[in-house]
XYZ file of C-alpha atoms in Angstrom:
606
model
C 0.000 0.000 0.000
C 1.040 3.607 -0.350
C 0.192 6.289 2.167
C 0.906 9.939 1.356
C 4.157 10.623 -0.449
C 6.123 7.876 1.209
C 7.048 4.605 -0.338
C 5.795 1.516 1.475
C 7.511 -1.686 0.394
C 6.412 -5.289 0.894
C 8.102 -7.166 3.716
C 10.225 -9.187 1.339
C 11.387 -6.089 -0.654
C 15.140 -5.939 -1.303
C 16.440 -2.775 0.288
C 19.855 -2.634 -1.325
C 20.181 -3.775 -4.929
C 23.575 -2.138 -5.245
C 25.169 -4.444 -2.702
C 23.877 -7.501 -4.524
C 25.155 -6.253 -7.860
C 28.234 -4.339 -6.745
C 30.774 -6.310 -8.752
C 28.698 -6.105 -11.911
C 28.091 -2.384 -11.465
C 31.808 -1.731 -10.998
C 32.479 -3.666 -14.163
C 29.916 -1.662 -16.095
C 31.360 1.589 -14.772
C 34.839 0.529 -15.839
C 33.505 -0.285 -19.306
C 31.723 3.063 -19.486
C 34.783 5.085 -18.465
C 37.127 3.175 -20.714
C 34.888 3.248 -23.792
C 33.467 6.789 -23.630
C 34.154 10.239 -22.314
C 31.703 12.881 -21.201
C 31.441 15.690 -23.697
C 32.145 19.199 -22.446
C 28.681 20.281 -23.581
C 26.931 17.693 -21.383
C 25.508 18.952 -18.057
C 27.520 17.738 -15.031
C 26.204 14.380 -13.866
C 27.400 11.705 -11.459
C 25.763 9.162 -13.766
C 26.931 10.584 -17.080
C 29.153 7.697 -18.166
C 26.626 5.095 -17.064
C 23.926 6.905 -19.017
C 26.117 6.797 -22.109
C 26.478 3.070 -21.680
C 22.714 2.760 -21.243
C 22.083 4.742 -24.407
C 24.570 2.628 -26.328
C 22.405 -0.460 -25.971
C 25.386 -2.556 -24.829
C 24.059 -3.372 -21.355
C 23.292 -7.103 -20.961
C 19.546 -7.657 -20.372
C 20.224 -9.341 -17.028
C 21.907 -6.148 -15.748
C 19.642 -3.551 -17.326
C 17.614 -3.118 -14.121
C 20.733 -2.330 -12.097
C 22.014 0.226 -14.586
C 18.667 2.016 -14.896
C 18.417 2.104 -11.110
C 21.900 3.631 -10.857
C 21.009 6.377 -13.339
C 17.841 7.162 -11.356
C 19.676 7.225 -8.033
C 22.536 9.457 -9.183
C 21.514 11.215 -12.384
C 20.495 14.834 -12.962
C 17.227 16.039 -14.495
C 18.466 15.368 -18.040
C 19.549 11.817 -17.166
C 16.182 11.156 -15.548
C 14.423 12.587 -18.590
C 15.995 9.881 -20.749
C 14.899 7.105 -18.380
C 11.392 8.585 -18.205
C 11.224 8.742 -21.988
C 12.129 5.059 -22.199
C 9.576 4.160 -19.517
C 6.881 5.889 -21.569
C 7.713 3.715 -24.585
C 6.173 0.261 -24.230
C 8.668 -1.052 -26.791
C 11.786 0.231 -25.018
C 11.543 -1.567 -21.675
C 9.779 -4.716 -20.496
C 6.634 -4.102 -18.372
C 8.387 -4.906 -15.092
C 11.263 -2.530 -15.812
C 8.840 0.225 -16.850
C 7.137 -0.083 -13.462
C 10.462 -0.145 -11.609
C 11.734 2.880 -13.544
C 8.719 4.920 -12.436
C 9.329 3.802 -8.861
C 12.982 4.863 -9.014
C 12.010 8.214 -10.540
C 9.661 8.669 -7.603
C 12.513 7.932 -5.197
C 14.686 10.523 -6.963
C 11.964 13.129 -6.451
C 11.396 12.323 -2.782
C 14.948 11.642 -1.637
C 17.024 13.914 -3.902
C 14.437 16.479 -5.048
C 15.496 15.732 -8.624
C 12.807 15.609 -11.322
C 13.127 14.942 -15.067
C 12.785 17.840 -17.461
C 9.959 16.259 -19.486
C 7.404 15.730 -16.722
C 4.414 16.893 -18.747
C 4.417 13.557 -20.596
C 3.212 11.719 -17.489
C -0.379 12.359 -18.513
C 0.026 9.721 -21.223
C 0.381 7.001 -18.590
C -2.406 8.396 -16.413
C -5.037 8.684 -19.159
C -7.678 5.978 -18.386
C -8.532 5.751 -22.078
C -4.955 4.778 -22.931
C -3.717 2.819 -19.893
C -4.209 -0.948 -20.088
C -1.820 -1.985 -17.312
C -3.182 -1.345 -13.806
C 0.207 -1.793 -12.147
C 1.887 0.673 -14.494
C -0.953 3.144 -14.000
C -0.619 2.805 -10.224
C 3.102 3.602 -10.432
C 2.290 6.598 -12.630
C -0.208 7.862 -10.043
C 2.390 7.489 -7.294
C 4.836 9.446 -9.453
C 2.283 12.226 -9.975
C 1.862 12.306 -6.205
C 5.599 12.788 -5.696
C 5.979 15.380 -8.462
C 2.940 17.459 -7.399
C 2.519 18.644 -10.973
C -0.785 20.590 -11.300
C -1.011 19.428 -14.890
C -1.819 15.906 -13.704
C -4.937 17.016 -11.819
C -7.461 16.480 -14.672
C -6.526 12.836 -15.376
C -6.309 12.096 -11.625
C -9.821 13.475 -11.126
C -11.017 11.373 -14.041
C -9.473 8.230 -12.544
C -10.864 8.974 -9.076
C -14.393 9.219 -10.459
C -14.151 6.313 -12.891
C -16.300 3.254 -12.219
C -13.945 1.243 -14.421
C -10.902 1.793 -12.200
C -10.179 -0.628 -9.358
C -10.554 0.476 -5.736
C -6.771 0.547 -5.346
C -6.324 2.769 -8.412
C -9.086 5.181 -7.395
C -7.802 5.403 -3.827
C -4.274 6.164 -5.032
C -5.601 8.844 -7.408
C -7.539 10.599 -4.633
C -4.485 10.446 -2.348
C -2.333 11.985 -5.083
C -4.842 14.769 -5.573
C -4.366 15.843 -1.962
C -0.810 16.823 -2.932
C -1.511 17.946 -6.499
C -4.853 19.773 -6.197
C -6.268 19.954 -2.639
C -9.441 21.742 -3.755
C -10.294 18.967 -6.212
C -9.425 16.349 -3.605
C -11.745 17.952 -1.041
C -14.588 17.973 -3.540
C -14.130 14.263 -4.241
C -13.815 13.522 -0.503
C -17.185 15.141 0.120
C -18.686 13.090 -2.709
C -17.320 9.905 -1.178
C -18.714 10.805 2.251
C -22.234 11.400 0.977
C -25.041 9.184 2.238
C -25.594 6.122 0.106
C -21.893 5.631 -0.596
C -20.293 2.289 0.265
C -18.408 1.914 3.539
C -15.148 1.594 1.609
C -15.748 4.859 -0.245
C -16.575 6.665 2.993
C -13.337 5.453 4.601
C -11.424 6.791 1.595
C -13.287 10.071 2.023
C -12.188 10.284 5.665
C -8.567 9.538 4.775
C -8.574 12.107 1.973
C -10.088 14.814 4.127
C -7.537 14.105 6.877
C -4.822 15.504 4.633
C -6.779 18.725 4.011
C -9.036 19.516 6.984
C -8.280 17.452 10.091
C -11.217 18.739 12.160
C -13.741 18.042 9.400
C -12.153 14.632 8.843
C -12.496 13.718 12.526
C -16.147 14.709 12.534
C -16.760 12.689 9.395
C -14.882 9.731 10.895
C -17.122 9.779 13.977
C -20.249 9.728 11.815
C -18.968 6.866 9.655
C -17.878 4.834 12.684
C -21.243 5.314 14.366
C -22.988 3.810 11.339
C -20.714 0.772 10.923
C -22.201 -2.699 10.661
C -20.683 -5.942 12.041
C -19.182 -6.578 8.584
C -17.356 -3.228 8.484
C -13.768 -2.858 9.662
C -13.157 0.420 11.512
C -9.404 -0.122 11.292
C -8.709 2.002 8.179
C -10.507 5.004 9.689
C -8.578 4.719 12.948
C -5.341 4.383 10.966
C -6.118 7.522 8.959
C -6.566 9.602 12.088
C -3.575 8.139 13.932
C -1.375 8.871 10.916
C -1.913 12.645 11.240
C -0.378 14.942 13.815
C -3.212 15.817 16.178
C -5.535 13.307 14.526
C -6.022 11.141 17.619
C -6.965 14.155 19.728
C -9.386 15.492 17.115
C -11.065 12.095 16.793
C -11.403 11.926 20.579
C -13.124 15.319 20.593
C -15.469 14.257 17.796
C -16.377 11.017 19.581
C -17.308 12.900 22.744
C -20.252 14.411 20.909
C -20.859 11.332 18.729
C -20.487 8.322 21.055
C -20.095 4.907 19.485
C -21.964 1.662 20.194
C -19.982 -0.415 22.683
C -19.005 -3.149 20.201
C -17.736 -0.591 17.674
C -15.826 1.250 20.397
C -14.164 -2.031 21.409
C -13.028 -2.664 17.836
C -11.645 0.866 17.601
C -9.852 0.501 20.926
C -8.280 -2.770 19.846
C -7.072 -1.116 16.655
C -5.445 1.718 18.597
C -3.715 -0.774 20.873
C -2.613 -2.931 17.937
C -0.815 0.093 16.475
C 1.142 0.482 19.699
C -0.494 3.845 20.417
C -1.679 5.157 23.758
C -2.881 8.693 22.956
C -4.798 9.782 26.084
C -7.018 12.222 24.189
C -8.501 9.304 22.278
C -8.222 6.438 24.774
C -9.896 8.399 27.561
C -12.947 8.730 25.309
C -12.935 5.312 23.634
C -12.344 3.166 26.716
C -15.495 4.223 28.627
C -17.549 3.794 25.445
C -16.059 0.288 25.117
C -16.803 -0.469 28.754
C -13.178 -0.977 29.819
C -10.547 0.959 31.702
C -8.173 3.160 29.776
C -5.449 2.751 32.373
C -3.064 -0.204 31.975
C -3.089 -2.586 34.927
C 0.047 -2.323 37.087
C 0.776 -5.527 38.981
C 2.624 -5.755 42.275
C 5.315 -8.444 42.641
C 2.862 -10.482 44.714
C 0.214 -10.252 42.008
C 2.743 -11.334 39.370
C 3.599 -14.423 41.434
C -0.050 -15.272 42.034
C -1.005 -14.854 38.379
C 1.952 -16.996 37.265
C 0.842 -19.782 39.602
C -2.776 -19.551 38.416
C -1.731 -19.702 34.740
C 0.463 -22.741 35.382
C -2.322 -24.553 37.216
C -5.485 -23.475 35.393
C -4.362 -22.271 31.956
C -5.155 -24.258 28.794
C -2.486 -24.003 26.097
C -4.766 -25.108 23.224
C -7.282 -22.395 24.049
C -4.387 -20.001 24.581
C -3.142 -20.604 21.047
C -6.573 -19.594 19.743
C -6.395 -16.401 21.817
C -2.927 -15.705 20.381
C -4.252 -16.160 16.824
C -7.224 -13.811 17.206
C -7.081 -11.085 14.578
C -8.419 -8.423 16.920
C -5.463 -8.899 19.285
C -2.877 -8.692 16.475
C -0.328 -10.960 18.203
C 0.709 -12.606 14.912
C 1.053 -9.187 13.296
C 4.068 -8.486 15.488
C 5.415 -11.867 16.604
C 6.478 -14.995 14.737
C 6.269 -18.550 16.063
C 8.303 -21.165 14.213
C 9.350 -18.250 11.968
C 5.793 -17.580 10.748
C 4.331 -14.198 11.663
C 5.320 -10.577 12.173
C 8.855 -9.258 12.309
C 8.614 -6.214 14.583
C 8.607 -8.125 17.868
C 10.806 -10.951 19.170
C 10.317 -14.419 17.673
C 8.447 -16.310 20.385
C 9.405 -19.824 19.263
C 11.669 -20.578 22.274
C 10.125 -18.198 24.806
C 8.486 -20.856 26.973
C 11.611 -22.981 27.195
C 13.807 -19.979 27.977
C 11.630 -17.863 30.265
C 9.925 -18.406 33.632
C 6.188 -17.771 33.868
C 6.753 -14.625 35.967
C 8.708 -13.086 33.092
C 5.807 -13.774 30.713
C 3.311 -12.198 33.094
C 5.424 -9.059 33.383
C 5.934 -8.844 29.613
C 2.182 -9.101 29.009
C 1.137 -6.482 31.556
C 4.124 -4.126 31.285
C 5.696 -4.507 27.819
C 7.907 -1.451 28.303
C 9.643 -3.008 31.313
C 12.043 -5.181 29.315
C 12.664 -4.106 25.705
C 15.546 -5.429 23.661
C 17.430 -2.674 21.885
C 16.514 -4.060 18.464
C 12.818 -3.501 19.175
C 12.874 0.075 20.509
C 10.537 2.182 18.386
C 10.906 5.567 16.758
C 8.035 7.963 16.162
C 8.518 10.345 13.246
C 6.433 13.409 12.396
C 6.910 14.817 8.900
C 6.669 18.385 7.664
C 3.266 17.488 6.200
C 2.023 16.408 9.628
C 2.057 12.661 8.993
C 3.074 10.336 11.827
C 5.046 7.139 11.304
C 5.971 4.682 14.031
C 8.113 1.584 13.846
C 11.444 -0.132 14.309
C 14.485 1.410 12.618
C 15.750 -0.844 9.834
C 18.092 1.479 7.962
C 19.177 5.099 7.881
C 21.185 6.972 5.272
C 21.785 10.663 4.648
C 18.749 10.597 2.334
C 16.157 8.390 4.013
C 15.032 6.635 7.166
C 13.507 3.166 6.835
C 11.094 1.965 9.512
C 9.334 -1.376 9.869
C 5.783 -0.539 10.937
C 3.177 -2.576 12.799
C 2.133 -4.235 9.518
C 5.759 -5.397 9.103
C 5.960 -3.169 6.036
C 9.087 -1.156 5.328
C 8.375 2.569 5.097
C 10.895 4.926 3.505
C 10.816 8.498 4.845
C 13.014 11.148 3.195
C 15.275 12.751 5.798
C 14.457 16.168 4.346
C 10.764 15.607 5.176
C 11.288 14.810 8.884
C 10.115 17.513 11.276
C 10.435 15.630 14.579
C 11.829 12.251 15.590
C 11.616 10.751 19.062
C 12.532 7.422 20.595
C 9.495 5.474 21.715
C 8.965 2.346 23.709
C 7.443 -1.028 22.899
C 4.900 -1.401 20.085
C 3.150 -4.082 22.115
C -0.309 -2.869 23.236
C -0.169 -1.489 26.764
C -3.832 -2.244 27.432
C -3.998 -5.749 25.969
C -5.022 -7.444 29.255
C -8.040 -5.109 29.524
C -9.389 -6.716 26.338
C -9.130 -10.259 27.755
C -11.190 -12.138 30.274
C -9.400 -13.682 33.245
C -9.562 -17.163 31.725
C -8.270 -15.888 28.368
C -5.321 -14.275 30.148
C -4.465 -17.536 31.947
C -4.812 -19.546 28.737
C -2.607 -17.155 26.760
C 0.106 -17.259 29.412
C -0.039 -21.051 29.513
C 0.367 -21.239 25.735
C 3.368 -18.907 25.788
C 4.951 -20.951 28.577
C 4.790 -24.123 26.446
C 6.468 -22.649 23.357
C 9.788 -24.310 22.545
C 9.279 -27.235 24.890
C 9.143 -30.835 23.582
C 5.720 -31.891 22.325
C 2.976 -29.991 20.509
C 4.755 -26.638 20.700
C 8.303 -27.788 19.949
C 10.646 -25.908 17.650
C 10.101 -26.978 14.032
C 12.826 -29.233 12.696
C 11.472 -30.103 9.219
C 10.636 -28.254 5.980
C 7.023 -27.757 7.003
C 4.912 -24.903 5.680
C 3.983 -22.502 8.471
C 3.288 -19.364 6.449
C 0.785 -19.264 3.600
C -0.556 -16.632 1.234
C -4.312 -16.442 0.657
C -5.758 -15.010 -2.562
C -8.049 -12.101 -1.692
C -11.147 -11.300 -3.771
C -10.838 -14.301 -6.082
C -13.100 -13.972 -9.110
C -16.248 -16.149 -9.146
C -15.044 -18.238 -12.082
C -11.956 -19.259 -10.065
C -14.220 -20.565 -7.322
C -16.694 -22.284 -9.613
C -14.173 -24.566 -11.329
C -10.488 -25.367 -11.663
C -9.058 -22.732 -14.050
C -7.225 -23.519 -17.251
C -3.596 -22.463 -17.637
C -4.317 -19.054 -19.199
C -6.824 -18.051 -16.526
C -4.595 -19.458 -13.772
C -1.635 -17.374 -14.942
C -3.565 -14.116 -15.343
C -6.077 -14.329 -12.489
C -4.056 -16.198 -9.848
C -0.294 -16.030 -10.444
C -0.354 -12.442 -11.734
C -2.530 -11.122 -8.894
C -0.894 -9.077 -6.162
C -3.707 -9.185 -3.608
C -2.592 -11.965 -1.288
C -3.142 -11.968 2.460
C -1.314 -14.019 5.074
C -2.382 -17.150 6.929
C -0.403 -19.072 9.522
C -0.433 -22.705 10.514
C -0.756 -23.697 14.137
C 2.552 -24.229 15.916
C 2.303 -27.956 15.072
C 2.088 -27.159 11.346
C -1.634 -27.723 10.647
C -3.507 -24.911 8.904
C -7.143 -24.494 10.068
C -9.109 -24.260 6.826
C -12.358 -23.241 8.482
C -10.723 -20.015 9.712
C -9.871 -19.067 6.125
C -13.301 -20.035 4.798
C -14.983 -17.798 7.370
C -12.550 -14.957 6.722
C -13.076 -15.064 2.950
C -16.756 -16.053 3.172
C -16.066 -18.802 0.671
C -15.710 -22.573 0.914
C -13.302 -22.519 -2.036
C -10.084 -20.521 -1.917
C -6.472 -20.417 -3.092
C -3.378 -20.857 -0.927
C 0.213 -20.251 -1.926
C 3.453 -21.331 -0.299
C 6.958 -20.361 -1.365
C 10.145 -22.377 -1.584
C 13.661 -20.947 -1.782
C 15.730 -23.371 -3.851
C 19.479 -22.998 -3.391
C 20.401 -26.011 -5.514
C 18.026 -27.493 -8.072
C 16.747 -30.960 -7.369
C 13.702 -33.077 -6.538
C 11.399 -32.708 -3.533
C 8.541 -34.853 -2.282
C 5.195 -33.292 -1.337
C 3.921 -34.859 1.871
C 0.292 -33.800 2.351
C -1.806 -34.994 5.253
C -4.559 -35.471 2.648
C -5.137 -34.308 -0.914
C -8.924 -34.424 -0.756
C -10.411 -31.324 -2.366
C -7.015 -30.018 -3.496
C -5.637 -29.024 -6.880
C -1.921 -28.189 -6.879
C 0.355 -26.186 -9.163
C 4.139 -25.785 -8.978
C 4.809 -22.493 -10.702
C 2.368 -22.580 -13.592
C 2.472 -26.351 -14.060
C -0.312 -28.501 -12.647
C 0.841 -31.313 -10.328
C -1.054 -34.479 -11.167
C -1.722 -36.883 -8.299
C -0.030 -34.642 -5.697
C -0.231 -37.186 -2.866
C 3.410 -38.137 -2.261
C 4.389 -36.639 -5.618
C 8.044 -35.867 -6.303
C 8.536 -32.608 -8.187
C 11.604 -31.019 -9.735
C 12.557 -27.695 -8.160
C 14.542 -25.237 -10.249
C 16.974 -22.876 -8.514
C 15.430 -19.657 -7.228
C 12.156 -18.897 -5.471
C 9.341 -21.236 -6.472
C 5.625 -20.971 -5.721
C 3.300 -23.817 -4.790
C -0.355 -22.868 -5.303
C -3.242 -24.913 -3.948
C -6.937 -24.585 -4.778
C -8.856 -25.801 -1.724
C -12.471 -26.930 -2.005
C -13.611 -27.571 1.554
C -16.884 -29.090 0.313
C -14.838 -31.962 -1.154
C -12.474 -32.245 1.812
C -13.613 -33.985 5.014
C -10.511 -32.793 6.854
C -10.786 -29.347 8.452
C -7.036 -28.761 8.402
C -4.134 -28.903 5.947
C -0.541 -29.858 6.569
C 2.276 -30.009 4.031
C 5.925 -30.932 4.486
C 8.685 -31.130 1.886
C 11.324 -33.823 2.025
C 14.346 -34.524 -0.141
C 14.370 -37.977 -1.728
C 17.169 -40.159 -0.457
C 20.297 -40.030 -2.569
C 19.552 -36.633 -4.149
C 21.499 -33.402 -3.653
C 18.947 -30.605 -4.018
C 18.890 -27.880 -1.355
C 15.699 -25.986 -0.529
C 13.901 -24.244 2.306
C 10.277 -23.200 2.772
C 9.844 -19.428 2.980
C 8.655 -18.099 6.319
C 7.909 -14.618 7.630
C 4.743 -12.601 7.247
């Protein structure tokens, strides 16, 4: 996702291409300097010789990405103009490189304040009548956002109001308009907030207005939240207000005069806690409406000892695992178990074997008491009034990279930072107030068993723990097994995949996914990192109701099948039809056939 003018990368994004390609880049630079010289008439440029090499057409296709990236990261406005011109030409670069080039041009604008001289041509990529590639159009919208060129306002307005554009495209266009043409953006925000609009559109209206008129946005947010149904997620609205300086306080003021139903207030409170926020101006209003205390419980040493004893004696680890997995508590968003889950908190795989129960009690009720240095947060406020919070991953003289509560990497230009302070733990301070006494005991019992022999032991095999789940699958994909063309375009080429995690013992509860997607048929995807090509055996607990693909090739008779894995990252996609599968869970483990030399590892993380 993209919020404001800042680039948000997927968790598995590669932060430093130059390190991976350093030897090749040095070789290309040597070739450029030895084969050409910069003419005296050329404008000074740190990328001049590399640009000459790029223009010569002598760059090997496998290294073209690296060279284009170097020009974008070091070139002047004339160098960038050449790259932009090539990105506009569908015959010059492959689709993936065209998208990447626009992304790198965006980075040049945000981090170096360098823009190409031929910016007016961007309208060609934005025009809905011309654009046929949603991903390229999305990159073009993000570039318009970074450039703030008023000339892009008309096509952005057209996209924002188009019924033919996807929700993601329209949302990005409205967000860009906030920077490009605030008056037009406010008009569209008011249209989206009108009665009769969908809940999604109204949340976009709130987010858009937050960048223009924070008070009006807070009032609109309160009205939208008050009218939510059980199917609506208040999270995006809470996020929009928390992301703005003063937004939490303004929302608190608005909710004083527009109180929420208790269940909605509870959901909002959980969202605030899950973001690691404790803004008193909002919590002091939300907590009473939710029927809970806004003040975190402080335990005495005697209470810690008593609670530890009660959890050991009365807690149920199986029920505790279900508490841990609850989406409203967001435990898996921050913590991994057996390497599956979030990356912004400690991996909890060995915590039970390594920690006494009293330590776990203290960590749950007072997460700030014992924070490892690697997990200390930073809260950043930008010149535009946006707030970012997360764990520092990288810092250069041009940008700060934070890992946020969604485990996404957020790049913030140093020049845009207004204030930066060191925070504390991202773990919710008021989590115990959202749990019953029995849920607290069960959760503690579960944590105390992690890493010990038995059900919650550390994984020692190539067992899938992390899965991707296809979101918003088209009806035809659910009705029948797709042919190769449809599978490639509607499944493999789709970017909307959510996460799902197996239980600690490796079984994936299928009913949880069916309820979440409101469908008894759905698509799962696991990933395999293959270091050395070779065969692997698929060990399913059962193949009832399953259709399996490795890459784009269908796997016939997948039960115990041995497949050939090529080097690199491979995808294993599974269509699950729970109506044809008596088993309510799925478990898959890869093994290497005896006598073979292939090397592979299942991909974990979030």
